[in-house]
Amino acid sequence: MLVKEVIGECLIKMGKENFVDKQEFSDEEQALADRLLAALNIAYREAVTEFIPLYREEEVTVHEGVVDVSSLSERILYPVAITSGGKRRRVWVRPEGLSSDAEGKAVLRYAYIPADAALSDDIADMRITAGALSDGTLGEYYLADKVFTLAEAYESSFREALTAVRYKGRPLTLGAGRWRE
């Protein structure tokens, strides 16, 4: 989905004209587009850090138990697994970086934080819809404007959509509980 589509949907939900397909924006339109884009980046970052993480695998070097993460193409959120020589190895987070019991070349699978999107970018995450992301964007936008009732309504709709995506296809099991009278 294009970022312009999400911003356009936000504008429609706000009751404003959808101006994102114009070649040039007025100063007022540019300011609104910039604020909505900043809110969209916050909402998308929240979605991928708390609900639907993005993963990547890259080759890294482990020297004396320290994983060299400086060459990673994305900003790491947390490590998922590391494999070396076809075997899964232990990896753990330390204040100074990542450590592992592997040595030499290894493949690190990690969750990452995406870079901020621009108005002309494409968000290639098929797990989230433009409608859900526009709700998250408007939640952040109205929160910044201190319109708390609208912010809460859009934020709860956003979280419900993300929760549905997070657990889609997985059975939910409830623990045994006690009945009280």
Coordinates of N, CA, C and O in Angstrom, one line a residue, residues 4 7 10 15 24 27 31 34 40 50 54 60 66 72 78 87-88 94 102 104 109-110 147 149 165 167:
K4 N 0.6 7.5 0.4 CA -0.4 8.4 -0.1 C -1.8 7.9 0.1 O -2.7 8.7 0.4
I7 N -2.7 8.3 3.9 CA -2.9 9.8 4.2 C -4.2 10.2 3.6 O -5.0 11.0 4.2
C10 N -7.0 9.1 5.6 CA -7.1 9.9 6.9 C -7.8 11.2 6.6 O -8.6 11.6 7.4
G15 N -12.9 14.4 7.1 CA -13.9 15.3 6.5 C -13.2 16.4 5.6 O -13.8 17.4 5.3
E24 N 1.5 19.9 -6.5 CA 2.0 20.8 -5.4 C 1.0 21.1 -4.4 O -0.2 21.2 -4.7
D27 N 0.7 25.7 1.5 CA 1.5 25.7 2.8 C 0.6 24.9 3.8 O 1.2 24.1 4.6
A31 N 1.6 21.3 5.6 CA 1.8 21.2 7.0 C 0.9 20.1 7.5 O 1.4 19.3 8.4
D34 N 2.5 16.7 6.4 CA 3.7 16.4 7.3 C 3.3 15.9 8.6 O 3.9 15.0 9.2
L40 N 1.7 8.8 11.0 CA 1.7 7.5 10.4 C 3.0 6.7 10.8 O 2.9 5.5 11.0
E50 N 5.2 -3.9 18.5 CA 4.3 -4.5 19.5 C 3.4 -5.7 19.0 O 3.1 -6.5 19.8
L54 N 8.6 -7.2 12.0 CA 9.3 -7.4 10.7 C 10.6 -8.2 11.0 O 11.3 -7.8 11.9
V60 N 26.5 -12.4 9.7 CA 27.2 -11.6 10.7 C 28.5 -12.3 11.0 O 28.7 -13.5 10.8
V66 N 31.2 -11.9 20.7 CA 30.5 -10.7 20.4 C 30.1 -10.7 18.9 O 30.9 -10.9 18.0
L72 N 24.6 -4.5 9.9 CA 23.3 -4.9 9.6 C 22.6 -3.8 8.7 O 22.8 -2.6 9.0
Y78 N 15.4 -6.7 18.2 CA 15.8 -7.8 19.1 C 16.2 -9.0 18.3 O 15.7 -9.2 17.1
K87 N 23.8 -25.2 12.6 CA 23.2 -25.5 14.0 C 22.8 -24.2 14.6 O 23.4 -23.2 14.4
R88 N 21.7 -24.3 15.3 CA 21.2 -23.1 16.0 C 22.0 -22.9 17.3 O 22.3 -23.8 18.0
R94 N 23.2 -8.0 25.5 CA 24.0 -7.3 26.6 C 23.9 -5.8 26.4 O 23.6 -5.4 25.3
A102 N 28.4 -18.8 19.3 CA 29.0 -19.2 18.0 C 30.3 -18.5 17.8 O 30.7 -17.6 18.5
G104 N 32.9 -17.0 14.4 CA 33.1 -16.9 12.9 C 31.8 -16.4 12.3 O 31.1 -15.6 12.8
R109 N 19.0 -14.0 12.6 CA 17.6 -13.6 12.3 C 17.2 -12.7 13.4 O 17.3 -13.0 14.5
Y110 N 16.6 -11.5 12.9 CA 16.3 -10.5 13.9 C 15.1 -9.7 13.5 O 14.7 -9.7 12.3
V147 N -7.2 16.0 21.4 CA -8.6 15.6 21.2 C -8.7 14.2 21.6 O -8.7 13.3 20.8
T149 N -11.0 12.2 23.0 CA -12.1 11.2 22.7 C -11.9 10.6 21.3 O -12.0 9.4 21.1
V165 N -5.0 -9.4 13.4 CA -4.0 -9.8 12.5 C -2.9 -10.7 13.3 O -2.5 -11.7 12.8
Y167 N -3.3 -12.7 15.9 CA -3.8 -14.0 16.2 C -4.5 -14.7 15.1 O -5.1 -15.8 15.4

